[in-house]
PDB file of C-alpha atoms in Angstrom:
ATOM      1  CA  MET A  73     -89.696  49.656-150.351  1.00  0.00           C
ATOM      2  CA  PHE A  74     -87.046  52.200-151.381  1.00  0.00           C
ATOM      3  CA  LYS A  75     -89.600  54.929-152.010  1.00  0.00           C
ATOM      4  CA  ARG A  76     -91.279  54.283-148.674  1.00  0.00           C
ATOM      5  CA  LEU A  77     -87.962  54.262-146.851  1.00  0.00           C
ATOM      6  CA  ILE A  78     -86.824  57.488-148.478  1.00  0.00           C
ATOM      7  CA  SER A  79     -90.092  59.356-147.929  1.00  0.00           C
ATOM      8  CA  SER A  80     -90.309  58.423-144.209  1.00  0.00           C
ATOM      9  CA  ALA A  81     -86.653  59.256-143.680  1.00  0.00           C
ATOM     10  CA  LEU A  82     -86.688  62.591-145.489  1.00  0.00           C
ATOM     11  CA  LEU A  83     -89.895  63.758-143.850  1.00  0.00           C
ATOM     12  CA  ALA A  84     -88.639  62.901-140.347  1.00  0.00           C
ATOM     13  CA  GLY A  85     -85.205  64.340-141.179  1.00  0.00           C
ATOM     14  CA  ALA A  86     -86.591  67.624-142.496  1.00  0.00           C
ATOM     15  CA  ALA A  87     -88.780  68.132-139.418  1.00  0.00           C
ATOM     16  CA  ALA A  88     -85.898  67.296-137.057  1.00  0.00           C
ATOM     17  CA  GLY A  89     -83.583  69.569-139.063  1.00  0.00           C
ATOM     18  CA  LEU A  90     -85.986  72.480-138.696  1.00  0.00           C
ATOM     19  CA  ILE A  91     -86.281  71.893-134.944  1.00  0.00           C
ATOM     20  CA  ALA A  92     -82.500  71.677-134.661  1.00  0.00           C
ATOM     21  CA  ALA A  93     -82.074  74.919-136.632  1.00  0.00           C
ATOM     22  CA  LEU A  94     -84.609  76.755-134.492  1.00  0.00           C
ATOM     23  CA  LEU A  95     -83.041  75.573-131.224  1.00  0.00           C
ATOM     24  CA  GLN A  96     -79.610  76.372-132.624  1.00  0.00           C
ATOM     25  CA  PHE A  97     -80.596  79.972-133.329  1.00  0.00           C
ATOM     26  CA  VAL A  98     -82.021  80.486-129.858  1.00  0.00           C
ATOM     27  CA  PHE A  99     -79.426  78.679-127.736  1.00  0.00           C
ATOM     28  CA  VAL A 100     -76.234  77.946-129.690  1.00  0.00           C
ATOM     29  CA  GLN A 101     -75.756  80.692-132.266  1.00  0.00           C
ATOM     30  CA  PRO A 102     -75.462  83.541-129.704  1.00  0.00           C
ATOM     31  CA  VAL A 103     -72.614  81.690-127.962  1.00  0.00           C
ATOM     32  CA  LEU A 104     -70.967  80.965-131.324  1.00  0.00           C
ATOM     33  CA  LEU A 105     -71.170  84.604-132.462  1.00  0.00           C
ATOM     34  CA  HIS A 106     -69.897  85.781-129.089  1.00  0.00           C
ATOM     35  CA  ALA A 107     -66.912  83.460-129.464  1.00  0.00           C
ATOM     36  CA  GLU A 108     -66.209  84.785-132.954  1.00  0.00           C
ATOM     37  CA  LEU A 109     -65.589  88.212-131.449  1.00  0.00           C
ATOM     38  CA  TYR A 110     -62.656  86.628-129.595  1.00  0.00           C
ATOM     39  CA  GLU A 111     -61.581  84.620-132.627  1.00  0.00           C
ATOM     40  CA  THR A 112     -61.350  87.758-134.758  1.00  0.00           C
ATOM     41  CA  GLY A 113     -59.708  89.785-131.977  1.00  0.00           C
ATOM     42  CA  GLU A 114     -62.565  92.228-131.519  1.00  0.00           C
ATOM     43  CA  LEU A 115     -62.738  91.059-127.909  1.00  0.00           C
ATOM     44  CA  ALA A 116     -59.735  89.796-125.978  1.00  0.00           C
ATOM     45  CA  HIS A 117     -59.709  87.469-123.004  1.00  0.00           C
ATOM     46  CA  PHE A 118     -57.286  88.321-120.163  1.00  0.00           C
ATOM     47  CA  VAL A 119     -55.576  91.143-122.002  1.00  0.00           C
ATOM     48  CA  PRO A 120     -55.756  94.490-120.191  1.00  0.00           C
ATOM     49  CA  THR A 121     -56.059  96.591-123.326  1.00  0.00           C
ATOM     50  CA  ASP A 122     -56.516  99.741-121.211  1.00  0.00           C
ATOM     51  CA  HIS A 123     -52.894  99.482-120.154  1.00  0.00           C
ATOM     52  CA  GLY A 124     -51.684  98.795-123.637  1.00  0.00           C
ATOM     53  CA  GLU A 125     -49.795  95.644-122.695  1.00  0.00           C
ATOM     54  CA  ALA A 126     -50.473  91.949-122.609  1.00  0.00           C
ATOM     55  CA  SER A 127     -51.178  90.255-119.290  1.00  0.00           C
ATOM     56  CA  GLY A 128     -48.217  88.596-117.635  1.00  0.00           C
ATOM     57  CA  SER A 129     -45.648  90.983-119.128  1.00  0.00           C
ATOM     58  CA  GLY A 130     -44.267  92.758-116.086  1.00  0.00           C
ATOM     59  CA  HIS A 131     -47.078  93.313-113.623  1.00  0.00           C
ATOM     60  CA  ASP A 132     -44.892  93.087-110.544  1.00  0.00           C
ATOM     61  CA  HIS A 133     -46.186  95.991-108.532  1.00  0.00           C
ATOM     62  CA  GLY A 134     -49.165  94.482-106.711  1.00  0.00           C
ATOM     63  CA  ALA A 135     -51.349  94.580-109.771  1.00  0.00           C
ATOM     64  CA  ALA A 136     -53.541  91.619-108.908  1.00  0.00           C
ATOM     65  CA  ALA A 137     -56.768  93.474-108.170  1.00  0.00           C
ATOM     66  CA  PRO A 138     -56.669  96.127-110.903  1.00  0.00           C
ATOM     67  CA  ALA A 139     -55.392  93.637-113.460  1.00  0.00           C
ATOM     68  CA  ALA A 140     -58.257  91.280-112.717  1.00  0.00           C
ATOM     69  CA  GLU A 141     -60.678  94.126-113.126  1.00  0.00           C
ATOM     70  CA  ALA A 142     -59.126  95.281-116.366  1.00  0.00           C
ATOM     71  CA  SER A 143     -58.797  91.841-117.925  1.00  0.00           C
ATOM     72  CA  GLY A 144     -62.262  90.421-117.339  1.00  0.00           C
ATOM     73  CA  SER A 145     -64.295  89.758-120.472  1.00  0.00           C
ATOM     74  CA  PRO A 146     -67.874  90.859-121.087  1.00  0.00           C
ATOM     75  CA  ALA A 147     -70.113  87.893-120.263  1.00  0.00           C
ATOM     76  CA  HIS A 148     -72.849  89.176-122.533  1.00  0.00           C
ATOM     77  CA  ALA A 149     -72.196  90.351-126.040  1.00  0.00           C
ATOM     78  CA  ALA A 150     -74.689  92.612-127.766  1.00  0.00           C
ATOM     79  CA  HIS A 151     -77.443  90.445-129.196  1.00  0.00           C
ATOM     80  CA  PRO A 152     -76.634  89.741-132.819  1.00  0.00           C
ATOM     81  CA  GLY A 153     -79.230  90.487-135.441  1.00  0.00           C
ATOM     82  CA  ILE A 154     -80.373  88.004-138.053  1.00  0.00           C
ATOM     83  CA  ASP A 155     -77.997  87.532-140.969  1.00  0.00           C
ATOM     84  CA  PHE A 156     -80.357  86.170-143.612  1.00  0.00           C
ATOM     85  CA  ALA A 157     -77.717  84.710-145.927  1.00  0.00           C
ATOM     86  CA  ARG A 158     -75.716  83.072-143.160  1.00  0.00           C
ATOM     87  CA  ASP A 159     -78.701  81.861-141.149  1.00  0.00           C
ATOM     88  CA  GLY A 160     -80.502  80.706-144.286  1.00  0.00           C
ATOM     89  CA  LEU A 161     -77.528  78.508-145.141  1.00  0.00           C
ATOM     90  CA  SER A 162     -77.590  77.164-141.579  1.00  0.00           C
ATOM     91  CA  VAL A 163     -81.239  76.150-141.962  1.00  0.00           C
ATOM     92  CA  LEU A 164     -80.456  74.524-145.306  1.00  0.00           C
ATOM     93  CA  PHE A 165     -77.499  72.542-143.977  1.00  0.00           C
ATOM     94  CA  SER A 166     -79.351  71.597-140.818  1.00  0.00           C
ATOM     95  CA  LEU A 167     -82.001  70.072-143.094  1.00  0.00           C
ATOM     96  CA  VAL A 168     -79.348  68.248-145.122  1.00  0.00           C
ATOM     97  CA  VAL A 169     -77.546  66.893-142.038  1.00  0.00           C
ATOM     98  CA  TYR A 170     -80.718  65.630-140.374  1.00  0.00           C
ATOM     99  CA  ALA A 171     -82.053  64.254-143.674  1.00  0.00           C
ATOM    100  CA  GLY A 172     -78.816  62.242-143.796  1.00  0.00           C
ATOM    101  CA  TYR A 173     -79.240  61.113-140.201  1.00  0.00           C
ATOM    102  CA  GLY A 174     -82.896  60.314-140.938  1.00  0.00           C
ATOM    103  CA  LEU A 175     -81.891  58.098-143.867  1.00  0.00           C
ATOM    104  CA  LEU A 176     -79.281  56.233-141.804  1.00  0.00           C
ATOM    105  CA  LEU A 177     -81.663  55.817-138.860  1.00  0.00           C
ATOM    106  CA  THR A 178     -84.571  54.660-141.023  1.00  0.00           C
ATOM    107  CA  ALA A 179     -82.298  52.260-142.900  1.00  0.00           C
ATOM    108  CA  ALA A 180     -81.221  50.771-139.554  1.00  0.00           C
ATOM    109  CA  MET A 181     -84.873  50.538-138.454  1.00  0.00           C
ATOM    110  CA  ALA A 182     -85.790  48.810-141.724  1.00  0.00           C
ATOM    111  CA  LEU A 183     -82.944  46.343-141.256  1.00  0.00           C
ATOM    112  CA  ALA A 184     -84.117  45.588-137.708  1.00  0.00           C
ATOM    113  CA  ALA A 185     -87.735  45.281-138.896  1.00  0.00           C
ATOM    114  CA  SER A 186     -86.695  42.849-141.634  1.00  0.00           C
ATOM    115  CA  ARG A 187     -85.151  40.713-138.889  1.00  0.00           C
ATOM    116  CA  GLY A 188     -88.307  40.691-136.794  1.00  0.00           C
ATOM    117  CA  ALA A 189     -88.066  43.827-134.624  1.00  0.00           C
ATOM    118  CA  THR A 190     -91.172  45.932-134.081  1.00  0.00           C
ATOM    119  CA  ILE A 191     -90.828  49.632-134.827  1.00  0.00           C
ATOM    120  CA  THR A 192     -93.308  52.036-133.242  1.00  0.00           C
ATOM    121  CA  ALA A 193     -93.149  55.707-132.311  1.00  0.00           C
ATOM    122  CA  ARG A 194     -92.141  54.765-128.751  1.00  0.00           C
ATOM    123  CA  GLN A 195     -89.472  52.402-130.019  1.00  0.00           C
ATOM    124  CA  GLY A 196     -88.409  55.181-132.353  1.00  0.00           C
ATOM    125  CA  LEU A 197     -87.756  57.469-129.412  1.00  0.00           C
ATOM    126  CA  ILE A 198     -85.234  54.952-128.056  1.00  0.00           C
ATOM    127  CA  TRP A 199     -83.687  54.645-131.529  1.00  0.00           C
ATOM    128  CA  GLY A 200     -83.358  58.419-131.656  1.00  0.00           C
ATOM    129  CA  VAL A 201     -81.651  58.669-128.274  1.00  0.00           C
ATOM    130  CA  ALA A 202     -79.321  55.819-129.283  1.00  0.00           C
ATOM    131  CA  GLY A 203     -78.564  57.666-132.517  1.00  0.00           C
ATOM    132  CA  PHE A 204     -77.701  60.775-130.522  1.00  0.00           C
ATOM    133  CA  ALA A 205     -75.389  58.716-128.318  1.00  0.00           C
ATOM    134  CA  ALA A 206     -73.611  57.267-131.366  1.00  0.00           C
ATOM    135  CA  VAL A 207     -73.350  60.379-133.523  1.00  0.00           C
ATOM    136  CA  GLN A 208     -72.998  63.221-131.017  1.00  0.00           C
ATOM    137  CA  LEU A 209     -72.387  62.081-127.440  1.00  0.00           C
ATOM    138  CA  ALA A 210     -69.696  59.470-128.114  1.00  0.00           C
ATOM    139  CA  PRO A 211     -67.595  61.720-130.395  1.00  0.00           C
ATOM    140  CA  ALA A 212     -68.108  64.628-127.957  1.00  0.00           C
ATOM    141  CA  PHE A 213     -66.650  62.480-125.160  1.00  0.00           C
ATOM    142  CA  GLY A 214     -63.327  62.739-126.997  1.00  0.00           C
ATOM    143  CA  LEU A 215     -63.755  65.913-129.060  1.00  0.00           C
ATOM    144  CA  SER A 216     -66.141  68.392-127.456  1.00  0.00           C
ATOM    145  CA  PRO A 217     -68.293  70.388-129.857  1.00  0.00           C
ATOM    146  CA  GLU A 218     -65.829  73.002-131.048  1.00  0.00           C
ATOM    147  CA  LEU A 219     -66.329  76.664-130.384  1.00  0.00           C
ATOM    148  CA  PRO A 220     -64.849  78.810-133.184  1.00  0.00           C
ATOM    149  CA  GLY A 221     -61.295  79.754-132.268  1.00  0.00           C
ATOM    150  CA  MET A 222     -60.556  76.666-130.190  1.00  0.00           C
ATOM    151  CA  SER A 223     -57.167  75.108-130.791  1.00  0.00           C
ATOM    152  CA  ALA A 224     -57.431  71.610-132.232  1.00  0.00           C
ATOM    153  CA  ALA A 225     -55.394  68.877-133.891  1.00  0.00           C
ATOM    154  CA  ASP A 226     -55.294  68.276-137.649  1.00  0.00           C
ATOM    155  CA  VAL A 227     -58.822  68.248-139.044  1.00  0.00           C
ATOM    156  CA  VAL A 228     -58.417  65.068-141.143  1.00  0.00           C
ATOM    157  CA  GLN A 229     -57.140  63.115-138.137  1.00  0.00           C
ATOM    158  CA  ARG A 230     -60.046  64.343-136.080  1.00  0.00           C
ATOM    159  CA  GLN A 231     -62.506  63.391-138.826  1.00  0.00           C
ATOM    160  CA  ILE A 232     -61.046  59.886-139.026  1.00  0.00           C
ATOM    161  CA  TRP A 233     -61.397  59.497-135.260  1.00  0.00           C
ATOM    162  CA  TRP A 234     -64.907  60.961-135.412  1.00  0.00           C
ATOM    163  CA  LEU A 235     -66.033  58.532-138.129  1.00  0.00           C
ATOM    164  CA  GLY A 236     -64.449  55.552-136.395  1.00  0.00           C
ATOM    165  CA  THR A 237     -66.056  56.477-133.078  1.00  0.00           C
ATOM    166  CA  VAL A 238     -69.513  56.936-134.616  1.00  0.00           C
ATOM    167  CA  ALA A 239     -69.280  53.612-136.466  1.00  0.00           C
ATOM    168  CA  ALA A 240     -67.925  51.639-133.483  1.00  0.00           C
ATOM    169  CA  THR A 241     -70.493  53.137-131.089  1.00  0.00           C
ATOM    170  CA  ALA A 242     -73.384  52.533-133.486  1.00  0.00           C
ATOM    171  CA  VAL A 243     -72.417  48.889-133.978  1.00  0.00           C
ATOM    172  CA  GLY A 244     -71.910  48.533-130.222  1.00  0.00           C
ATOM    173  CA  LEU A 245     -75.368  49.918-129.464  1.00  0.00           C
ATOM    174  CA  TRP A 246     -76.888  47.640-132.109  1.00  0.00           C
ATOM    175  CA  LEU A 247     -75.229  44.636-130.423  1.00  0.00           C
ATOM    176  CA  ILE A 248     -76.530  45.725-127.004  1.00  0.00           C
ATOM    177  CA  ALA A 249     -80.051  46.008-128.407  1.00  0.00           C
ATOM    178  CA  PHE A 250     -80.115  42.852-130.522  1.00  0.00           C
ATOM    179  CA  GLY A 251     -77.298  40.675-129.152  1.00  0.00           C
ATOM    180  CA  LYS A 252     -78.465  37.357-127.770  1.00  0.00           C
ATOM    181  CA  ASN A 253     -75.853  36.612-125.143  1.00  0.00           C
ATOM    182  CA  TRP A 254     -72.895  37.930-123.164  1.00  0.00           C
ATOM    183  CA  ALA A 255     -70.455  37.431-126.013  1.00  0.00           C
ATOM    184  CA  PHE A 256     -72.331  40.049-128.058  1.00  0.00           C
ATOM    185  CA  TRP A 257     -72.679  42.393-125.094  1.00  0.00           C
ATOM    186  CA  GLY A 258     -69.005  42.075-124.196  1.00  0.00           C
ATOM    187  CA  LEU A 259     -68.056  42.874-127.782  1.00  0.00           C
ATOM    188  CA  ALA A 260     -70.444  45.840-127.649  1.00  0.00           C
ATOM    189  CA  VAL A 261     -68.757  47.295-124.567  1.00  0.00           C
ATOM    190  CA  ALA A 262     -65.336  46.803-126.158  1.00  0.00           C
ATOM    191  CA  LEU A 263     -66.449  48.556-129.357  1.00  0.00           C
ATOM    192  CA  ILE A 264     -67.881  51.530-127.453  1.00  0.00           C
ATOM    193  CA  LEU A 265     -64.848  51.865-125.176  1.00  0.00           C
ATOM    194  CA  ALA A 266     -62.124  51.302-127.783  1.00  0.00           C
ATOM    195  CA  PRO A 267     -62.157  54.702-129.538  1.00  0.00           C
ATOM    196  CA  GLN A 268     -62.250  56.505-126.178  1.00  0.00           C
ATOM    197  CA  LEU A 269     -59.344  54.440-124.832  1.00  0.00           C
ATOM    198  CA  ILE A 270     -57.362  55.010-128.032  1.00  0.00           C
ATOM    199  CA  GLY A 271     -58.157  58.688-127.530  1.00  0.00           C
ATOM    200  CA  ALA A 272     -59.092  61.524-129.852  1.00  0.00           C
ATOM    201  CA  PRO A 273     -56.372  63.582-131.528  1.00  0.00           C
ATOM    202  CA  HIS A 274     -55.649  66.716-129.509  1.00  0.00           C
ATOM    203  CA  PRO A 275     -53.281  69.621-130.180  1.00  0.00           C
ATOM    204  CA  ASP A 276     -49.826  69.761-128.553  1.00  0.00           C
ATOM    205  CA  GLU A 277     -50.588  73.183-127.121  1.00  0.00           C
ATOM    206  CA  PHE A 278     -53.739  75.000-126.116  1.00  0.00           C
ATOM    207  CA  PHE A 279     -53.755  78.540-127.413  1.00  0.00           C
ATOM    208  CA  GLY A 280     -57.417  79.326-128.085  1.00  0.00           C
ATOM    209  CA  PRO A 281     -58.350  82.970-127.459  1.00  0.00           C
ATOM    210  CA  THR A 282     -61.912  82.242-126.253  1.00  0.00           C
ATOM    211  CA  PRO A 283     -62.904  82.120-122.559  1.00  0.00           C
ATOM    212  CA  PRO A 284     -63.414  78.573-121.222  1.00  0.00           C
ATOM    213  CA  GLU A 285     -66.791  79.660-119.847  1.00  0.00           C
ATOM    214  CA  LEU A 286     -68.061  80.171-123.403  1.00  0.00           C
ATOM    215  CA  ALA A 287     -66.603  76.884-124.630  1.00  0.00           C
ATOM    216  CA  ALA A 288     -68.251  74.955-121.797  1.00  0.00           C
ATOM    217  CA  GLN A 289     -71.603  76.627-122.427  1.00  0.00           C
ATOM    218  CA  PHE A 290     -71.311  75.941-126.138  1.00  0.00           C
ATOM    219  CA  ALA A 291     -70.556  72.237-125.645  1.00  0.00           C
ATOM    220  CA  GLY A 292     -73.439  71.743-123.230  1.00  0.00           C
ATOM    221  CA  ARG A 293     -75.901  73.538-125.450  1.00  0.00           C
ATOM    222  CA  ALA A 294     -74.790  71.847-128.675  1.00  0.00           C
ATOM    223  CA  LEU A 295     -75.305  68.452-127.012  1.00  0.00           C
ATOM    224  CA  GLY A 296     -78.680  69.475-125.574  1.00  0.00           C
ATOM    225  CA  VAL A 297     -79.942  70.664-128.952  1.00  0.00           C
ATOM    226  CA  GLY A 298     -78.621  67.466-130.523  1.00  0.00           C
ATOM    227  CA  LEU A 299     -80.480  65.299-128.021  1.00  0.00           C
ATOM    228  CA  ALA A 300     -83.745  67.167-128.607  1.00  0.00           C
ATOM    229  CA  ALA A 301     -83.439  66.962-132.398  1.00  0.00           C
ATOM    230  CA  TRP A 302     -82.440  63.290-132.362  1.00  0.00           C
ATOM    231  CA  ALA A 303     -85.222  62.323-129.952  1.00  0.00           C
ATOM    232  CA  PHE A 304     -87.703  63.969-132.308  1.00  0.00           C
ATOM    233  CA  LEU A 305     -86.031  62.373-135.347  1.00  0.00           C
ATOM    234  CA  GLY A 306     -86.416  58.890-133.839  1.00  0.00           C
ATOM    235  CA  LEU A 307     -89.969  59.512-132.728  1.00  0.00           C
ATOM    236  CA  ALA A 308     -91.000  60.816-136.147  1.00  0.00           C
ATOM    237  CA  ALA A 309     -89.145  58.115-138.088  1.00  0.00           C
ATOM    238  CA  GLY A 310     -90.653  55.365-135.902  1.00  0.00           C
ATOM    239  CA  TRP A 311     -94.126  56.826-136.195  1.00  0.00           C
ATOM    240  CA  LEU A 312     -93.913  57.240-139.982  1.00  0.00           C
ATOM    241  CA  TRP A 313     -92.517  53.726-140.325  1.00  0.00           C
ATOM    242  CA  SER A 314     -95.282  52.177-138.214  1.00  0.00           C
ATOM    243  CA  ARG A 315     -97.972  53.901-140.294  1.00  0.00           C
ATOM    244  CA  GLU A 316     -96.745  52.324-143.518  1.00  0.00           C
ATOM    245  CA  PRO A 317     -98.083  48.919-144.630  1.00  0.00           C
ATOM    246  CA  GLU A 318     -95.851  45.865-144.332  1.00  0.00           C
ATOM    247  CA  THR A 319     -93.957  45.939-147.608  1.00  0.00           C
ATOM    248  CA  ALA A 320     -92.047  42.759-146.903  1.00  0.00           C
ATOM    249  CA  LEU A 321     -95.231  40.783-147.600  1.00  0.00           C
ATOM    250  CA  GLU A 322     -96.215  42.721-150.701  1.00  0.00           C
ATOM    251  CA  PRO A 323     -96.037  40.758-153.929  1.00  0.00           C
ATOM    252  CA  GLN A 324     -93.165  41.854-156.143  1.00  0.00           C
ATOM    253  CA  ALA A 325     -95.402  42.472-159.143  1.00  0.00           C
ATOM    254  CA  ALA A 326     -97.310  45.263-157.402  1.00  0.00           C
TER     255      ALA A 326
ATOM    256  CA  MET B1238    -103.585  38.186-148.196  1.00  0.00           C
ATOM    257  CA  THR B1239    -101.180  36.836-150.762  1.00  0.00           C
ATOM    258  CA  ILE B1240     -99.321  33.659-149.927  1.00  0.00           C
ATOM    259  CA  SER B1241     -95.796  34.143-151.201  1.00  0.00           C
ATOM    260  CA  THR B1242     -93.552  31.270-152.266  1.00  0.00           C
ATOM    261  CA  PRO B1243     -90.118  30.937-150.676  1.00  0.00           C
ATOM    262  CA  ALA B1244     -88.559  32.200-153.917  1.00  0.00           C
ATOM    263  CA  GLU B1245     -90.716  35.311-153.842  1.00  0.00           C
ATOM    264  CA  ARG B1246     -89.874  35.901-150.208  1.00  0.00           C
ATOM    265  CA  ALA B1247     -86.179  35.583-150.952  1.00  0.00           C
ATOM    266  CA  GLY B1248     -86.506  38.050-153.819  1.00  0.00           C
ATOM    267  CA  SER B1249     -88.386  40.472-151.601  1.00  0.00           C
ATOM    268  CA  ALA B1250     -85.779  40.197-148.850  1.00  0.00           C
ATOM    269  CA  ALA B1251     -83.004  40.871-151.354  1.00  0.00           C
ATOM    270  CA  SER B1252     -84.791  43.931-152.725  1.00  0.00           C
ATOM    271  CA  SER B1253     -85.407  45.113-149.139  1.00  0.00           C
ATOM    272  CA  LEU B1254     -81.736  44.777-148.362  1.00  0.00           C
ATOM    273  CA  GLY B1255     -80.874  46.675-151.543  1.00  0.00           C
ATOM    274  CA  ALA B1256     -83.269  49.466-150.626  1.00  0.00           C
ATOM    275  CA  ILE B1257     -81.856  49.636-147.082  1.00  0.00           C
ATOM    276  CA  LEU B1258     -78.319  49.801-148.409  1.00  0.00           C
ATOM    277  CA  ALA B1259     -79.220  52.474-150.971  1.00  0.00           C
ATOM    278  CA  ALA B1260     -80.948  54.623-148.332  1.00  0.00           C
ATOM    279  CA  ALA B1261     -77.993  54.274-145.971  1.00  0.00           C
ATOM    280  CA  LEU B1262     -75.518  55.215-148.726  1.00  0.00           C
ATOM    281  CA  LEU B1263     -77.579  58.258-149.667  1.00  0.00           C
ATOM    282  CA  GLY B1264     -77.683  59.273-145.999  1.00  0.00           C
ATOM    283  CA  ALA B1265     -73.935  58.850-145.646  1.00  0.00           C
ATOM    284  CA  ALA B1266     -73.374  60.957-148.776  1.00  0.00           C
ATOM    285  CA  LEU B1267     -75.506  63.787-147.358  1.00  0.00           C
ATOM    286  CA  ILE B1268     -73.634  63.657-144.028  1.00  0.00           C
ATOM    287  CA  PHE B1269     -70.305  63.696-145.848  1.00  0.00           C
ATOM    288  CA  ALA B1270     -71.235  66.704-147.979  1.00  0.00           C
ATOM    289  CA  ALA B1271     -72.768  68.735-145.154  1.00  0.00           C
ATOM    290  CA  GLY B1272     -70.519  67.689-142.295  1.00  0.00           C
ATOM    291  CA  LEU B1273     -67.137  66.451-143.451  1.00  0.00           C
ATOM    292  CA  ALA B1274     -66.185  67.584-146.981  1.00  0.00           C
ATOM    293  CA  GLN B1275     -63.321  70.076-146.799  1.00  0.00           C
ATOM    294  CA  SER B1276     -64.228  72.052-149.937  1.00  0.00           C
ATOM    295  CA  GLU B1277     -63.929  75.689-148.927  1.00  0.00           C
ATOM    296  CA  THR B1278     -67.339  76.690-150.252  1.00  0.00           C
ATOM    297  CA  LEU B1279     -69.093  73.808-148.514  1.00  0.00           C
ATOM    298  CA  HIS B1280     -67.135  74.440-145.332  1.00  0.00           C
ATOM    299  CA  ASP B1281     -68.030  78.122-145.207  1.00  0.00           C
ATOM    300  CA  ALA B1282     -71.695  77.542-145.990  1.00  0.00           C
ATOM    301  CA  ALA B1283     -72.096  74.739-143.457  1.00  0.00           C
ATOM    302  CA  HIS B1284     -69.785  76.344-140.884  1.00  0.00           C
ATOM    303  CA  ASP B1285     -72.261  77.160-138.111  1.00  0.00           C
ATOM    304  CA  VAL B1286     -74.129  73.865-138.433  1.00  0.00           C
ATOM    305  CA  ARG B1287     -70.866  71.905-138.341  1.00  0.00           C
ATOM    306  CA  HIS B1288     -69.852  73.596-135.111  1.00  0.00           C
ATOM    307  CA  ALA B1289     -73.279  73.301-133.519  1.00  0.00           C
ATOM    308  CA  THR B1290     -73.672  69.645-134.531  1.00  0.00           C
ATOM    309  CA  GLY B1291     -70.277  68.586-133.206  1.00  0.00           C
ATOM    310  CA  PHE B1292     -68.443  67.818-136.462  1.00  0.00           C
ATOM    311  CA  PRO B1293     -64.696  68.465-136.478  1.00  0.00           C
ATOM    312  CA  CYS B1294     -64.740  71.703-138.456  1.00  0.00           C
ATOM    313  CA  HIS B1295     -61.376  73.279-139.283  1.00  0.00           C
TER     314      HIS B1295
END
């Protein structure tokens, strides 16, 4: 049972991790690297460097039009090359993260199967989308995927909120799927809403140097890549699970 | 098809539950190491993936 669980989970996780890494390089990494130019100060948002002074410090003389022209930021950074060490580590950690998600998802599928649920590839797709909702969408509702350089509250507080939100949402979704009556479904809604009503930790002041346009693009793309990878993860995990023989009925001596 | 006794079924269910728990714990450990651990080396190596996957990073 354990071996079968682990092999299905790791195989599905590795494939999903590779897909996530590939999509990340095409859609997310360019935005991230662009933002790092602002984080390191190589690019500056709304600072008219040509005039040698920061915006808002004494532009009284009808400077609206020229200032706007001078302070705009380049919407397209030069396309970054491939950094083999950095990108190699990203592939590696993408594999590790999705292997972890694959193990958690397959464990949940096995638990449901042991209680009578049927797991197929199609069912797996729904499991994958639910996993995305629990692990990426629900936390992102309170803490958007962070672009480098964004101001944020204390990291440990955010991690605690993140973990609590993922756990509460996952249990809530489980209760929606397998609850038998309105008491379960009511509890599910309460569990999913609670962390969002409590609210994620946010900083007292916003002082990030990156343009909001980049942050918005980054958040949308990170979530889109997550949905694609999770949908595949669920599909693959469900398919691999359904191909395996029913171990619950196997004699223990085997 | 083997007909299992209730005792065998109970033993199988317990071992299933153990396997499920072990797989889930292993998964959680991987997520913790790759996504949440604040060791500087791990953080730097996993940096881009943490940002792109929506973990609180730094």
